PDB file of C-alpha atoms and ligand atoms in Angstrom:
ATOM      1  CA  UNK A1458      22.908  14.387   4.491  1.00 78.00           C
ATOM      2  CA  UNK A1459      23.697  12.347   7.579  1.00 88.00           C
ATOM      3  CA  UNK A1460      21.131  11.240  10.191  1.00 89.00           C
ATOM      4  CA  UNK A1461      21.675  12.387  13.758  1.00 91.00           C
ATOM      5  CA  UNK A1462      23.438   9.796  15.876  1.00 94.00           C
ATOM      6  CA  UNK A1463      21.267   6.878  16.939  1.00 95.00           C
ATOM      7  CA  UNK A1464      21.511   3.384  18.378  1.00 97.00           C
ATOM      8  CA  UNK A1465      20.705   0.479  16.028  1.00 98.00           C
ATOM      9  CA  UNK A1466      19.103  -2.646  17.527  1.00 98.00           C
ATOM     10  CA  UNK A1467      17.865  -5.752  15.783  1.00 98.00           C
ATOM     11  CA  UNK A1468      14.910  -7.735  17.136  1.00 98.00           C
ATOM     12  CA  UNK A1469      14.513 -11.445  16.525  1.00 97.00           C
ATOM     13  CA  UNK A1470      10.883 -11.754  17.644  1.00 98.00           C
ATOM     14  CA  UNK A1471       7.754  -9.594  17.713  1.00 98.00           C
ATOM     15  CA  UNK A1472       7.783  -9.603  21.543  1.00 98.00           C
ATOM     16  CA  UNK A1473      11.379  -8.401  21.613  1.00 98.00           C
ATOM     17  CA  UNK A1474      10.559  -5.638  19.095  1.00 98.00           C
ATOM     18  CA  UNK A1475       7.510  -4.588  21.124  1.00 98.00           C
ATOM     19  CA  UNK A1476       9.543  -4.257  24.319  1.00 98.00           C
ATOM     20  CA  UNK A1477      12.050  -2.042  22.452  1.00 98.00           C
ATOM     21  CA  UNK A1478       9.199   0.022  20.968  1.00 98.00           C
ATOM     22  CA  UNK A1479       7.771   0.426  24.484  1.00 97.00           C
ATOM     23  CA  UNK A1480      11.173   1.829  25.522  1.00 97.00           C
ATOM     24  CA  UNK A1481      10.946   4.452  22.748  1.00 96.00           C
ATOM     25  CA  UNK A1482      12.654   2.751  19.786  1.00 98.00           C
ATOM     26  CA  UNK A1483      11.459   3.610  16.266  1.00 98.00           C
ATOM     27  CA  UNK A1484      10.662   0.668  13.987  1.00 98.00           C
ATOM     28  CA  UNK A1485      12.984   0.176  11.007  1.00 98.00           C
ATOM     29  CA  UNK A1486      11.825  -2.276   8.310  1.00 98.00           C
ATOM     30  CA  UNK A1487      13.209  -1.862   4.776  1.00 98.00           C
ATOM     31  CA  UNK A1488      14.462   1.637   5.594  1.00 97.00           C
ATOM     32  CA  UNK A1489      13.409   2.990   2.193  1.00 97.00           C
ATOM     33  CA  UNK A1490      11.186   5.685   3.671  1.00 97.00           C
ATOM     34  CA  UNK A1491      12.607   5.990   7.187  1.00 97.00           C
ATOM     35  CA  UNK A1492      16.298   6.378   6.243  1.00 96.00           C
ATOM     36  CA  UNK A1493      15.604   9.242   3.786  1.00 95.00           C
ATOM     37  CA  UNK A1494      13.485  10.910   6.519  1.00 95.00           C
ATOM     38  CA  UNK A1495      16.333  10.493   9.040  1.00 95.00           C
ATOM     39  CA  UNK A1496      18.838  11.880   6.544  1.00 95.00           C
ATOM     40  CA  UNK A1497      16.629  14.935   6.047  1.00 94.00           C
ATOM     41  CA  UNK A1498      16.395  15.184   9.876  1.00 93.00           C
ATOM     42  CA  UNK A1499      12.598  15.022   9.642  1.00 92.00           C
ATOM     43  CA  UNK A1500      12.872  12.498  12.465  1.00 91.00           C
ATOM     44  CA  UNK A1501      15.657  11.906  14.972  1.00 93.00           C
ATOM     45  CA  UNK A1502      14.969   8.847  17.152  1.00 95.00           C
ATOM     46  CA  UNK A1503      17.576   7.833  19.778  1.00 96.00           C
ATOM     47  CA  UNK A1504      17.125   4.173  18.854  1.00 98.00           C
ATOM     48  CA  UNK A1505      15.829   2.223  15.886  1.00 98.00           C
ATOM     49  CA  UNK A1506      14.748  -1.414  16.107  1.00 98.00           C
ATOM     50  CA  UNK A1507      15.234  -3.399  12.905  1.00 98.00           C
ATOM     51  CA  UNK A1508      12.318  -5.816  12.395  1.00 98.00           C
ATOM     52  CA  UNK A1509      13.328  -6.970   8.915  1.00 97.00           C
ATOM     53  CA  UNK A1510      14.887 -10.244  10.139  1.00 96.00           C
ATOM     54  CA  UNK A1511      11.925 -11.343  12.271  1.00 98.00           C
ATOM     55  CA  UNK A1512      10.840 -14.546  10.517  1.00 97.00           C
ATOM     56  CA  UNK A1513       7.393 -14.501  12.171  1.00 97.00           C
ATOM     57  CA  UNK A1514       6.755 -11.249  10.256  1.00 98.00           C
ATOM     58  CA  UNK A1515       7.839 -12.503   6.830  1.00 98.00           C
ATOM     59  CA  UNK A1516       5.504 -15.029   5.214  1.00 98.00           C
ATOM     60  CA  UNK A1517       2.740 -15.347   2.649  1.00 98.00           C
ATOM     61  CA  UNK A1518       0.114 -17.984   3.491  1.00 98.00           C
ATOM     62  CA  UNK A1519      -2.832 -19.088   1.391  1.00 97.00           C
ATOM     63  CA  UNK A1520      -5.528 -19.678   4.010  1.00 97.00           C
ATOM     64  CA  UNK A1521      -8.296 -20.501   1.509  1.00 95.00           C
ATOM     65  CA  UNK A1522     -10.684 -17.604   2.049  1.00 96.00           C
ATOM     66  CA  UNK A1523      -7.834 -15.112   2.470  1.00 97.00           C
ATOM     67  CA  UNK A1524      -4.132 -14.658   1.888  1.00 98.00           C
ATOM     68  CA  UNK A1525      -2.161 -13.662   4.980  1.00 98.00           C
ATOM     69  CA  UNK A1526       0.932 -11.521   4.368  1.00 98.00           C
ATOM     70  CA  UNK A1527       3.441 -10.919   7.148  1.00 98.00           C
ATOM     71  CA  UNK A1528       4.158  -7.201   7.511  1.00 98.00           C
ATOM     72  CA  UNK A1529       7.897  -7.591   6.866  1.00 98.00           C
ATOM     73  CA  UNK A1530       7.292  -9.299   3.504  1.00 98.00           C
ATOM     74  CA  UNK A1531       9.051  -7.317   0.816  1.00 98.00           C
ATOM     75  CA  UNK A1532       7.403  -6.010  -2.322  1.00 98.00           C
ATOM     76  CA  UNK A1533       9.468  -8.636  -4.188  1.00 98.00           C
ATOM     77  CA  UNK A1534       8.157 -11.448  -1.928  1.00 98.00           C
ATOM     78  CA  UNK A1535       4.599 -10.423  -2.823  1.00 98.00           C
ATOM     79  CA  UNK A1536       5.320  -9.937  -6.532  1.00 98.00           C
ATOM     80  CA  UNK A1537       6.752 -13.450  -6.784  1.00 97.00           C
ATOM     81  CA  UNK A1538       4.155 -15.303  -4.696  1.00 98.00           C
ATOM     82  CA  UNK A1539       2.291 -17.818  -6.865  1.00 97.00           C
ATOM     83  CA  UNK A1540      -0.705 -17.755  -4.481  1.00 96.00           C
ATOM     84  CA  UNK A1541      -1.048 -14.001  -4.956  1.00 97.00           C
ATOM     85  CA  UNK A1542      -0.471 -14.175  -8.708  1.00 96.00           C
ATOM     86  CA  UNK A1543      -3.266 -16.707  -9.129  1.00 94.00           C
ATOM     87  CA  UNK A1544      -5.761 -15.382  -6.550  1.00 94.00           C
ATOM     88  CA  UNK A1545      -5.283 -11.604  -6.540  1.00 94.00           C
ATOM     89  CA  UNK A1546      -3.485 -10.422  -9.702  1.00 94.00           C
ATOM     90  CA  UNK A1547      -3.896  -6.777  -8.666  1.00 97.00           C
ATOM     91  CA  UNK A1548      -1.589  -7.337  -5.674  1.00 98.00           C
ATOM     92  CA  UNK A1549       1.265  -8.859  -7.697  1.00 97.00           C
ATOM     93  CA  UNK A1550       0.829  -6.152 -10.365  1.00 98.00           C
ATOM     94  CA  UNK A1551       1.047  -3.494  -7.643  1.00 98.00           C
ATOM     95  CA  UNK A1552       4.220  -4.956  -6.145  1.00 98.00           C
ATOM     96  CA  UNK A1553       5.839  -5.204  -9.584  1.00 98.00           C
ATOM     97  CA  UNK A1554       5.566  -1.458 -10.271  1.00 98.00           C
ATOM     98  CA  UNK A1555       6.874  -0.200  -6.921  1.00 98.00           C
ATOM     99  CA  UNK A1556      10.190   1.631  -7.322  1.00 97.00           C
ATOM    100  CA  UNK A1557      13.064  -0.350  -8.777  1.00 96.00           C
ATOM    101  CA  UNK A1558      14.608  -3.731  -7.976  1.00 97.00           C
ATOM    102  CA  UNK A1559      16.411  -2.443  -4.892  1.00 96.00           C
ATOM    103  CA  UNK A1560      13.273  -0.804  -3.479  1.00 97.00           C
ATOM    104  CA  UNK A1561      11.273  -3.997  -4.129  1.00 98.00           C
ATOM    105  CA  UNK A1562      13.934  -6.166  -2.492  1.00 98.00           C
ATOM    106  CA  UNK A1563      14.201  -4.040   0.658  1.00 98.00           C
ATOM    107  CA  UNK A1564      10.885  -2.222   1.075  1.00 98.00           C
ATOM    108  CA  UNK A1565       8.110  -3.987   2.977  1.00 98.00           C
ATOM    109  CA  UNK A1566       4.338  -3.841   2.754  1.00 98.00           C
ATOM    110  CA  UNK A1567       4.107  -3.061   6.491  1.00 98.00           C
ATOM    111  CA  UNK A1568       6.570  -0.172   6.189  1.00 98.00           C
ATOM    112  CA  UNK A1569       4.778   1.224   3.167  1.00 98.00           C
ATOM    113  CA  UNK A1570       1.330   1.283   4.757  1.00 98.00           C
ATOM    114  CA  UNK A1571       2.651   2.560   8.112  1.00 98.00           C
ATOM    115  CA  UNK A1572       4.320   5.445   6.271  1.00 98.00           C
ATOM    116  CA  UNK A1573       1.117   6.160   4.256  1.00 97.00           C
ATOM    117  CA  UNK A1574       2.697   8.297   1.569  1.00 97.00           C
ATOM    118  CA  UNK A1575      -0.178   9.719  -0.538  1.00 97.00           C
ATOM    119  CA  UNK A1576       1.604   8.453  -3.679  1.00 97.00           C
ATOM    120  CA  UNK A1577       2.301   4.932  -2.361  1.00 98.00           C
ATOM    121  CA  UNK A1578       0.850   2.061  -4.345  1.00 98.00           C
ATOM    122  CA  UNK A1579      -0.285  -0.435  -1.684  1.00 98.00           C
ATOM    123  CA  UNK A1580      -3.117   1.659  -0.201  1.00 98.00           C
ATOM    124  CA  UNK A1581      -5.140   1.557  -3.463  1.00 98.00           C
ATOM    125  CA  UNK A1582      -4.876  -2.221  -3.816  1.00 98.00           C
ATOM    126  CA  UNK A1583      -5.592  -2.885  -0.149  1.00 98.00           C
ATOM    127  CA  UNK A1584      -8.687  -0.662  -0.316  1.00 98.00           C
ATOM    128  CA  UNK A1585      -9.987  -2.340  -3.493  1.00 98.00           C
ATOM    129  CA  UNK A1586      -9.341  -5.760  -1.947  1.00 98.00           C
ATOM    130  CA  UNK A1587     -11.097  -4.874   1.342  1.00 98.00           C
ATOM    131  CA  UNK A1588      -7.939  -5.995   3.133  1.00 98.00           C
ATOM    132  CA  UNK A1589      -7.627  -6.126   6.900  1.00 98.00           C
ATOM    133  CA  UNK A1590      -4.573  -4.856   8.769  1.00 98.00           C
ATOM    134  CA  UNK A1591      -3.566  -6.516  12.027  1.00 98.00           C
ATOM    135  CA  UNK A1592      -1.562  -4.602  14.620  1.00 98.00           C
ATOM    136  CA  UNK A1593      -0.002  -5.795  17.853  1.00 98.00           C
ATOM    137  CA  UNK A1594       1.116  -3.894  20.952  1.00 98.00           C
ATOM    138  CA  UNK A1595       2.067  -5.057  24.440  1.00 96.00           C
ATOM    139  CA  UNK A1596      -1.655  -4.635  25.267  1.00 95.00           C
ATOM    140  CA  UNK A1597      -2.846  -7.117  22.634  1.00 97.00           C
ATOM    141  CA  UNK A1598      -3.856  -7.448  19.002  1.00 98.00           C
ATOM    142  CA  UNK A1599      -6.441  -5.558  16.958  1.00 98.00           C
ATOM    143  CA  UNK A1600      -7.517  -5.516  13.326  1.00 98.00           C
ATOM    144  CA  UNK A1601      -8.722  -2.616  11.205  1.00 98.00           C
ATOM    145  CA  UNK A1602     -10.166  -2.638   7.676  1.00 98.00           C
ATOM    146  CA  UNK A1603      -8.109  -0.778   5.071  1.00 98.00           C
ATOM    147  CA  UNK A1604     -10.951   1.766   4.736  1.00 98.00           C
ATOM    148  CA  UNK A1605     -10.418   2.856   8.347  1.00 98.00           C
ATOM    149  CA  UNK A1606      -6.637   2.423   8.368  1.00 98.00           C
ATOM    150  CA  UNK A1607      -5.648   5.173   5.902  1.00 98.00           C
ATOM    151  CA  UNK A1608      -6.695   8.419   7.561  1.00 97.00           C
ATOM    152  CA  UNK A1609      -4.840  11.225   5.772  1.00 96.00           C
ATOM    153  CA  UNK A1610      -1.500  12.535   4.591  1.00 96.00           C
ATOM    154  CA  UNK A1611       1.015  10.203   6.315  1.00 96.00           C
ATOM    155  CA  UNK A1612      -1.702   9.422   8.862  1.00 97.00           C
ATOM    156  CA  UNK A1613      -3.036   5.997   9.756  1.00 98.00           C
ATOM    157  CA  UNK A1614      -4.960   4.228  12.502  1.00 98.00           C
ATOM    158  CA  UNK A1615      -1.653   2.917  13.894  1.00 98.00           C
ATOM    159  CA  UNK A1616      -1.251   3.935  17.526  1.00 97.00           C
ATOM    160  CA  UNK A1617       1.827   4.557  19.653  1.00 95.00           C
ATOM    161  CA  UNK A1618       3.456   1.256  20.621  1.00 97.00           C
ATOM    162  CA  UNK A1619       1.823  -0.787  17.818  1.00 98.00           C
ATOM    163  CA  UNK A1620       3.528  -2.890  15.167  1.00 98.00           C
ATOM    164  CA  UNK A1621       1.700  -3.935  12.009  1.00 98.00           C
ATOM    165  CA  UNK A1622       1.997  -7.706  11.987  1.00 98.00           C
ATOM    166  CA  UNK A1623      -0.199  -8.999   9.164  1.00 98.00           C
ATOM    167  CA  UNK A1624      -2.199  -7.895   6.132  1.00 98.00           C
ATOM    168  CA  UNK A1625      -5.103 -10.185   5.220  1.00 98.00           C
ATOM    169  CA  UNK A1626      -6.396 -10.076   1.669  1.00 98.00           C
ATOM    170  CA  UNK A1627      -9.798 -11.760   1.127  1.00 97.00           C
ATOM    171  CA  UNK A1628      -9.937 -14.225  -1.763  1.00 96.00           C
ATOM    172  CA  UNK A1629     -13.106 -13.574  -3.755  1.00 94.00           C
ATOM    173  CA  UNK A1630     -14.081 -16.591  -5.864  1.00 92.00           C
ATOM    174  CA  UNK A1631     -14.562 -15.641  -9.525  1.00 92.00           C
ATOM    175  CA  UNK A1632     -13.308 -12.062  -9.085  1.00 96.00           C
ATOM    176  CA  UNK A1633     -10.725 -10.542 -11.398  1.00 96.00           C
ATOM    177  CA  UNK A1634      -8.535  -7.572 -10.606  1.00 98.00           C
ATOM    178  CA  UNK A1635      -5.881  -5.233 -11.983  1.00 98.00           C
ATOM    179  CA  UNK A1636      -3.677  -2.300 -11.021  1.00 98.00           C
ATOM    180  CA  UNK A1637      -2.780   0.479 -13.481  1.00 98.00           C
ATOM    181  CA  UNK A1638      -0.421   3.308 -12.661  1.00 98.00           C
ATOM    182  CA  UNK A1639       0.954   6.487 -14.179  1.00 98.00           C
ATOM    183  CA  UNK A1640       4.291   6.812 -12.440  1.00 96.00           C
ATOM    184  CA  UNK A1641       6.582   9.685 -11.651  1.00 94.00           C
ATOM    185  CA  UNK A1642       9.455   8.840 -14.015  1.00 91.00           C
ATOM    186  CA  UNK A1643      12.295   9.301 -11.504  1.00 91.00           C
ATOM    187  CA  UNK A1644      10.951   7.940  -8.202  1.00 90.00           C
ATOM    188  CA  UNK A1645       8.283   5.713  -9.787  1.00 94.00           C
ATOM    189  CA  UNK A1646       5.799   6.718  -7.076  1.00 97.00           C
ATOM    190  CA  UNK A1647       2.202   6.934  -8.358  1.00 97.00           C
ATOM    191  CA  UNK A1648       1.028  10.204  -9.840  1.00 97.00           C
ATOM    192  CA  UNK A1649      -2.175   8.239 -10.297  1.00 98.00           C
ATOM    193  CA  UNK A1650      -2.674   4.570  -9.423  1.00 98.00           C
ATOM    194  CA  UNK A1651      -5.977   2.751  -9.833  1.00 98.00           C
ATOM    195  CA  UNK A1652      -6.824  -0.673  -8.397  1.00 98.00           C
ATOM    196  CA  UNK A1653      -9.922  -2.476  -9.596  1.00 98.00           C
ATOM    197  CA  UNK A1654     -11.581  -5.689  -8.444  1.00 98.00           C
ATOM    198  CA  UNK A1655     -14.632  -6.945 -10.339  1.00 98.00           C
ATOM    199  CA  UNK A1656     -17.048  -9.818 -10.049  1.00 97.00           C
ATOM    200  CA  UNK A1657     -19.084 -10.469 -13.162  1.00 95.00           C
ATOM    201  CA  UNK A1658     -21.808 -12.683 -14.506  1.00 94.00           C
ATOM    202  CA  UNK A1659     -21.685 -12.652 -18.311  1.00 93.00           C
ATOM    203  CA  UNK A1660     -21.735  -8.986 -19.317  1.00 94.00           C
ATOM    204  CA  UNK A1661     -23.109  -7.877 -15.938  1.00 96.00           C
ATOM    205  CA  UNK A1662     -20.742  -6.599 -13.281  1.00 97.00           C
ATOM    206  CA  UNK A1663     -22.180  -7.731  -9.973  1.00 97.00           C
ATOM    207  CA  UNK A1664     -19.590  -6.047  -7.747  1.00 97.00           C
ATOM    208  CA  UNK A1665     -17.003  -3.376  -8.498  1.00 98.00           C
ATOM    209  CA  UNK A1666     -14.332  -2.086  -6.121  1.00 98.00           C
ATOM    210  CA  UNK A1667     -12.318   0.827  -7.481  1.00 98.00           C
ATOM    211  CA  UNK A1668      -9.645   2.648  -5.467  1.00 98.00           C
ATOM    212  CA  UNK A1669      -7.156   5.399  -6.258  1.00 98.00           C
ATOM    213  CA  UNK A1670      -3.821   6.491  -4.881  1.00 98.00           C
ATOM    214  CA  UNK A1671      -1.757   9.558  -5.767  1.00 98.00           C
ATOM    215  CA  UNK A1672      -4.844  11.633  -6.558  1.00 98.00           C
ATOM    216  CA  UNK A1673      -5.651  13.022  -3.123  1.00 97.00           C
ATOM    217  CA  UNK A1674      -4.013  13.325   0.309  1.00 95.00           C
ATOM    218  CA  UNK A1675      -4.968   9.722   0.984  1.00 96.00           C
ATOM    219  CA  UNK A1676      -6.009   6.732  -1.071  1.00 98.00           C
ATOM    220  CA  UNK A1677      -9.778   6.363  -1.478  1.00 98.00           C
ATOM    221  CA  UNK A1678     -12.505   4.139  -2.879  1.00 98.00           C
ATOM    222  CA  UNK A1679     -14.366   5.891  -5.690  1.00 98.00           C
ATOM    223  CA  UNK A1680     -18.050   5.224  -4.968  1.00 98.00           C
ATOM    224  CA  UNK A1681     -19.228   7.032  -8.131  1.00 98.00           C
ATOM    225  CA  UNK A1682     -17.216   4.794 -10.453  1.00 98.00           C
ATOM    226  CA  UNK A1683     -18.290   1.689  -8.526  1.00 98.00           C
ATOM    227  CA  UNK A1684     -21.989   2.659  -8.716  1.00 98.00           C
ATOM    228  CA  UNK A1685     -21.808   3.403 -12.445  1.00 98.00           C
ATOM    229  CA  UNK A1686     -20.139   0.109 -13.335  1.00 98.00           C
ATOM    230  CA  UNK A1687     -22.946  -2.417 -13.656  1.00 97.00           C
ATOM    231  CA  UNK A1688     -22.168  -3.873 -17.052  1.00 96.00           C
ATOM    232  CA  UNK A1689     -19.263  -4.070 -19.492  1.00 95.00           C
ATOM    233  CA  UNK A1690     -21.076  -1.452 -21.593  1.00 96.00           C
ATOM    234  CA  UNK A1691     -20.678   1.061 -18.715  1.00 97.00           C
ATOM    235  CA  UNK A1692     -16.872   1.280 -18.856  1.00 97.00           C
ATOM    236  CA  UNK A1693     -16.697   4.694 -20.565  1.00 97.00           C
ATOM    237  CA  UNK A1694     -19.383   6.314 -18.409  1.00 97.00           C
ATOM    238  CA  UNK A1695     -18.010   4.827 -15.202  1.00 98.00           C
ATOM    239  CA  UNK A1696     -14.403   5.862 -15.829  1.00 98.00           C
ATOM    240  CA  UNK A1697     -15.513   9.413 -16.673  1.00 98.00           C
ATOM    241  CA  UNK A1698     -17.032   9.599 -13.161  1.00 98.00           C
ATOM    242  CA  UNK A1699     -13.585   9.100 -11.560  1.00 98.00           C
ATOM    243  CA  UNK A1700     -12.206  11.627  -9.072  1.00 97.00           C
ATOM    244  CA  UNK A1701     -15.211  13.970  -9.282  1.00 97.00           C
ATOM    245  CA  UNK A1702     -15.914  15.851  -6.044  1.00 93.00           C
ATOM    246  CA  UNK A1703     -12.523  14.861  -4.635  1.00 94.00           C
ATOM    247  CA  UNK A1704      -9.923  17.273  -3.205  1.00 95.00           C
ATOM    248  CA  UNK A1705      -7.210  16.639  -5.787  1.00 96.00           C
ATOM    249  CA  UNK A1706      -3.509  17.172  -5.182  1.00 92.00           C
ATOM    250  CA  UNK A1707      -1.634  19.498  -7.497  1.00 93.00           C
ATOM    251  CA  UNK A1708       2.142  19.765  -7.500  1.00 91.00           C
ATOM    252  CA  UNK A1709       5.026  20.356  -9.884  1.00 90.00           C
ATOM    253  CA  UNK A1710       4.647  16.808 -11.259  1.00 91.00           C
ATOM    254  CA  UNK A1711       0.963  17.130 -12.197  1.00 95.00           C
ATOM    255  CA  UNK A1712      -1.646  19.860 -11.831  1.00 96.00           C
ATOM    256  CA  UNK A1713      -5.064  19.127 -10.281  1.00 97.00           C
ATOM    257  CA  UNK A1714      -6.715  19.104 -13.724  1.00 97.00           C
ATOM    258  CA  UNK A1715      -4.120  16.770 -15.182  1.00 97.00           C
ATOM    259  CA  UNK A1716      -4.412  14.369 -12.217  1.00 97.00           C
ATOM    260  CA  UNK A1717      -8.206  14.324 -12.583  1.00 98.00           C
ATOM    261  CA  UNK A1718      -7.826  13.565 -16.293  1.00 98.00           C
ATOM    262  CA  UNK A1719      -5.313  10.795 -15.516  1.00 98.00           C
ATOM    263  CA  UNK A1720      -7.673   9.301 -12.920  1.00 98.00           C
ATOM    264  CA  UNK A1721     -10.319   8.831 -15.623  1.00 98.00           C
ATOM    265  CA  UNK A1722      -7.808   7.391 -18.100  1.00 98.00           C
ATOM    266  CA  UNK A1723      -6.299   4.988 -15.547  1.00 98.00           C
ATOM    267  CA  UNK A1724      -9.710   3.948 -14.205  1.00 98.00           C
ATOM    268  CA  UNK A1725     -10.583   2.820 -17.737  1.00 98.00           C
ATOM    269  CA  UNK A1726      -7.255   1.043 -18.188  1.00 98.00           C
ATOM    270  CA  UNK A1727      -7.569  -0.789 -14.879  1.00 98.00           C
ATOM    271  CA  UNK A1728     -11.195  -1.789 -15.543  1.00 98.00           C
ATOM    272  CA  UNK A1729     -10.322  -3.094 -19.028  1.00 98.00           C
ATOM    273  CA  UNK A1730      -7.319  -4.968 -17.629  1.00 98.00           C
ATOM    274  CA  UNK A1731      -9.439  -6.512 -14.856  1.00 97.00           C
ATOM    275  CA  UNK A1732     -11.978  -7.633 -17.463  1.00 95.00           C
ATOM    276  CA  UNK A1733      -9.124  -9.242 -19.380  1.00 90.00           C
TER     277      UNK A1733
HETATM  278  P1  FAD B 389      10.788   1.903   6.583  1.00 77.73           P
HETATM  279  O1  FAD B 389      11.352   2.954   5.718  1.00 77.73           O
HETATM  280  O2  FAD B 389      11.726   1.036   7.343  1.00 77.73           O
HETATM  281  O3  FAD B 389       9.711   2.492   7.585  1.00 77.73           O
HETATM  282  C1  FAD B 389       8.770   3.441   7.145  1.00 77.73           C
HETATM  283  C2  FAD B 389       7.886   3.856   8.350  1.00 77.73           C
HETATM  284  O4  FAD B 389       7.048   2.786   8.741  1.00 77.73           O
HETATM  285  C3  FAD B 389       8.680   4.223   9.593  1.00 77.73           C
HETATM  286  O5  FAD B 389       7.970   5.234  10.272  1.00 77.73           O
HETATM  287  C4  FAD B 389       8.675   2.944  10.429  1.00 77.73           C
HETATM  288  O6  FAD B 389       8.826   3.207  11.799  1.00 77.73           O
HETATM  289  C5  FAD B 389       7.300   2.396  10.102  1.00 77.73           C
HETATM  290  N1  FAD B 389       7.169   0.930  10.083  1.00 77.73           N
HETATM  291  C6  FAD B 389       7.844   0.065   9.281  1.00 77.73           C
HETATM  292  N2  FAD B 389       7.380  -1.184   9.450  1.00 77.73           N
HETATM  293  C7  FAD B 389       6.400  -1.114  10.382  1.00 77.73           C
HETATM  294  C8  FAD B 389       5.522  -2.081  10.982  1.00 77.73           C
HETATM  295  N3  FAD B 389       5.543  -3.388  10.639  1.00 77.73           N
HETATM  296  N4  FAD B 389       4.627  -1.649  11.910  1.00 77.73           N
HETATM  297  C9  FAD B 389       4.555  -0.341  12.255  1.00 77.73           C
HETATM  298  N5  FAD B 389       5.346   0.620  11.722  1.00 77.73           N
HETATM  299  C10 FAD B 389       6.260   0.229  10.795  1.00 77.73           C
HETATM  300  N6  FAD B 389       6.667   3.211  -2.736  1.00 77.73           N
HETATM  301  C11 FAD B 389       5.616   3.007  -3.547  1.00 77.73           C
HETATM  302  O7  FAD B 389       4.533   2.682  -3.061  1.00 77.73           O
HETATM  303  N7  FAD B 389       5.742   3.132  -4.903  1.00 77.73           N
HETATM  304  C12 FAD B 389       6.913   3.479  -5.509  1.00 77.73           C
HETATM  305  O8  FAD B 389       6.974   3.548  -6.740  1.00 77.73           O
HETATM  306  C13 FAD B 389       8.028   3.745  -4.665  1.00 77.73           C
HETATM  307  N8  FAD B 389       9.214   4.125  -5.190  1.00 77.73           N
HETATM  308  C14 FAD B 389      10.252   4.365  -4.348  1.00 77.73           C
HETATM  309  C15 FAD B 389      11.469   4.782  -4.911  1.00 77.73           C
HETATM  310  C16 FAD B 389      12.542   5.060  -4.094  1.00 77.73           C
HETATM  311  C17 FAD B 389      13.827   5.520  -4.715  1.00 77.73           C
HETATM  312  C18 FAD B 389      12.438   4.891  -2.683  1.00 77.73           C
HETATM  313  C19 FAD B 389      13.594   5.161  -1.779  1.00 77.73           C
HETATM  314  C20 FAD B 389      11.236   4.468  -2.114  1.00 77.73           C
HETATM  315  C21 FAD B 389      10.138   4.207  -2.948  1.00 77.73           C
HETATM  316  N9  FAD B 389       8.925   3.781  -2.416  1.00 77.73           N
HETATM  317  C22 FAD B 389       7.860   3.577  -3.253  1.00 77.73           C
HETATM  318  C23 FAD B 389       8.761   3.580  -0.975  1.00 77.73           C
HETATM  319  C24 FAD B 389       9.074   2.115  -0.634  1.00 77.73           C
HETATM  320  O9  FAD B 389       8.015   1.296  -1.073  1.00 77.73           O
HETATM  321  C25 FAD B 389       9.296   1.912   0.860  1.00 77.73           C
HETATM  322  O10 FAD B 389       9.829   0.642   0.968  1.00 77.73           O
HETATM  323  C26 FAD B 389       8.101   1.987   1.756  1.00 77.73           C
HETATM  324  O11 FAD B 389       7.402   3.181   1.648  1.00 77.73           O
HETATM  325  C27 FAD B 389       8.511   1.892   3.215  1.00 77.73           C
HETATM  326  O12 FAD B 389       8.753   0.562   3.532  1.00 77.73           O
HETATM  327  P2  FAD B 389      10.018   0.158   4.348  1.00 77.73           P
HETATM  328  O13 FAD B 389       9.887  -1.302   4.643  1.00 77.73           O
HETATM  329  O14 FAD B 389      11.224   0.599   3.629  1.00 77.73           O
HETATM  330  O15 FAD B 389       9.803   0.950   5.729  1.00 77.73           O
END
């Protein structure tokens, strides 16, 4: 499978990339979703603009109340960041289970969330973390919460001419978090992935954020599990509430019933892991 002929350009700044995007170029980051799509001729842009070498898009900064991640940071960059390991374990655990070493070294967080594959891992963690996604176009900059960003199967709030520039992950003092995933054994995409962030006081759970990927056409926060999780004694009841009333995906990897069952199992695993 060979992509149709196209022109390859490399941008060295966000402004340069934006002017190429305004002229119709398609953004290329790690290429681990776009290149397969081009090979399958699902897309056939005349020009691609490579943003992977733009240094102002590749950083991880601990800003105290939040961690700022440049959109061209690779999964490996995030997995190996000590700030993320110590302040948001769920994010480094998510990065560590994406694909294989090559995917983690090339694939970027910005490319993953722009693509919005229903089985991608980042959407669950970004929803559970209440992350904010910043986008820039030649008209300016805007920010959208993860809850509004992921809109459906391969659909996001990203508009024509916009580049995702930064993902901001709030740092919640005293919170603990975890990501648990049942992966497709060949691709390693999530059949079910569950991200959990908890704040507790003794045995009481004062705030629970629980999000799933892989289960439905888009990642989602599971309000029923969150509402049921008020104490460490609620873990069984809360995890049994997972993925009820949700339109569940069924495919040749996992039927709807099996995915629903896995959602409950992985909710429990992620909650237990977050509680340590
Ligand atoms: P690209 O492929 O370069 O781009 C993807 C799309 O996003 C394109 O439409 C592009 O125009 C757009 N885009 C890229 N960057 C930006 C930006 N900053 N702003 C706006 N639009 C942008 N993912 C998982 O979550 N879990 C897995 O287990 C997993 N396993 C994989 C296994 C294999 C074998 C492969 C090939 C991929 C796998 N992936 C998995 C996907 C991987 O994480 C990709 O890296 C990711 O989905 C896309 O990121 P990218 O940087 O490669 O983006």
